[in-house]
Short mmCIF file of C-alpha atoms in Angstrom, two decimals:
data_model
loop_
_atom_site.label_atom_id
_atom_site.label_comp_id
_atom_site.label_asym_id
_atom_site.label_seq_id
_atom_site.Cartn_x
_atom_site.Cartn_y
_atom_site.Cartn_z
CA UNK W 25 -8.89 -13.48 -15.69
CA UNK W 26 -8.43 -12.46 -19.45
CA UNK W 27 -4.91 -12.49 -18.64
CA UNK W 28 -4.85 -9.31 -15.88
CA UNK W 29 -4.17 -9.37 -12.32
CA UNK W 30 -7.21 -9.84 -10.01
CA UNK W 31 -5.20 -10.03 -6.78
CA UNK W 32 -3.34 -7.74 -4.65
CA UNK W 33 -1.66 -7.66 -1.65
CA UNK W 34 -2.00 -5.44 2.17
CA UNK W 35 1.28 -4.87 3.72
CA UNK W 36 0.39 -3.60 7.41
CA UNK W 37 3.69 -1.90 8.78
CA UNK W 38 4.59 0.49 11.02
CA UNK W 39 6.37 3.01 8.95
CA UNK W 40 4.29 3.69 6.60
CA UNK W 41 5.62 7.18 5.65
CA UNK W 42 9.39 5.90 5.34
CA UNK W 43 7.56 2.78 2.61
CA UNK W 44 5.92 5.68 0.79
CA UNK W 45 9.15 7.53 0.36
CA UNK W 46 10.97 4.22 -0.49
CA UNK W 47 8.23 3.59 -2.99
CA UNK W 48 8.23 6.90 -4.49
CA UNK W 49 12.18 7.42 -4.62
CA UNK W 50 12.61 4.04 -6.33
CA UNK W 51 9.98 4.85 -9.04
CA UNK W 52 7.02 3.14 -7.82
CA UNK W 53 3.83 4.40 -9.91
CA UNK W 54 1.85 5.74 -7.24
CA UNK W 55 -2.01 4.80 -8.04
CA UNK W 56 -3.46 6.29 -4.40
CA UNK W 57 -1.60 8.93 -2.44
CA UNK W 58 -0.48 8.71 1.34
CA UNK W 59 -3.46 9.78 2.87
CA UNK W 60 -5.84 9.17 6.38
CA UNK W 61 -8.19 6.55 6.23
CA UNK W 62 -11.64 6.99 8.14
CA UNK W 63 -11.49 3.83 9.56
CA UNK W 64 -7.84 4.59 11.32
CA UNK W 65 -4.17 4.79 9.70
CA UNK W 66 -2.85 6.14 6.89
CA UNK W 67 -2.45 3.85 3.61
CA UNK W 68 -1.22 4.50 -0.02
CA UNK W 69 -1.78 1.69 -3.17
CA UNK W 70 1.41 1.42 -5.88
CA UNK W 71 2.15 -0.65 -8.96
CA UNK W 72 5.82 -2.32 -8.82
CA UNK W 73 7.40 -2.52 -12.20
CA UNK W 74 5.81 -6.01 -13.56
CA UNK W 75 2.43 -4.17 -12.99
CA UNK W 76 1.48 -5.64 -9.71
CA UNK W 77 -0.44 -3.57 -7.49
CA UNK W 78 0.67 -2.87 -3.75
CA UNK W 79 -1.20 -1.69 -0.59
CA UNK W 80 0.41 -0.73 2.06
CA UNK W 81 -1.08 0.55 5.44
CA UNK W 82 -0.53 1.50 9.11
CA UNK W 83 -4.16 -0.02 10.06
CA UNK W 84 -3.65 -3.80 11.06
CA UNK W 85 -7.29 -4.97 11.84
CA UNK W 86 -5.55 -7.73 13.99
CA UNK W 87 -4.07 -5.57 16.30
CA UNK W 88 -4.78 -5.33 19.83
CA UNK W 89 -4.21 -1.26 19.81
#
């Protein structure tokens, strides 16, 4: 739309503290700190370096846990 970005992805993983250190240690402009989420996991939100934005989280809402 007007040339931006409207989209973004949710990466559910496991290790979500070793992705925010990888993210962080390669440069990764952090846009939402590693923090707890009230509805369960932890999450944090990045912009790689062609300015696409990146959610990643420990809560997978298709889980059986």
């Amino acid at each position: 739309v007007g040339g931006h970005v409207t989209g973004s992805v949710y990466l559910a993983v496991a290790d979500i503290e070793q992705r925010y250190e990888a993210a962080c240690s390669s440069g990764a402009e952090i846009v939402m700190e590693l923090e707890a989420q009230d509805y369960g996991g932890s999450a944090f939100s990045c912009r790689d370096p062609e300015g696409y934005l990146w959610h990643f989280g420990s809560y997978d809402p298709w889980s059986d846990a």
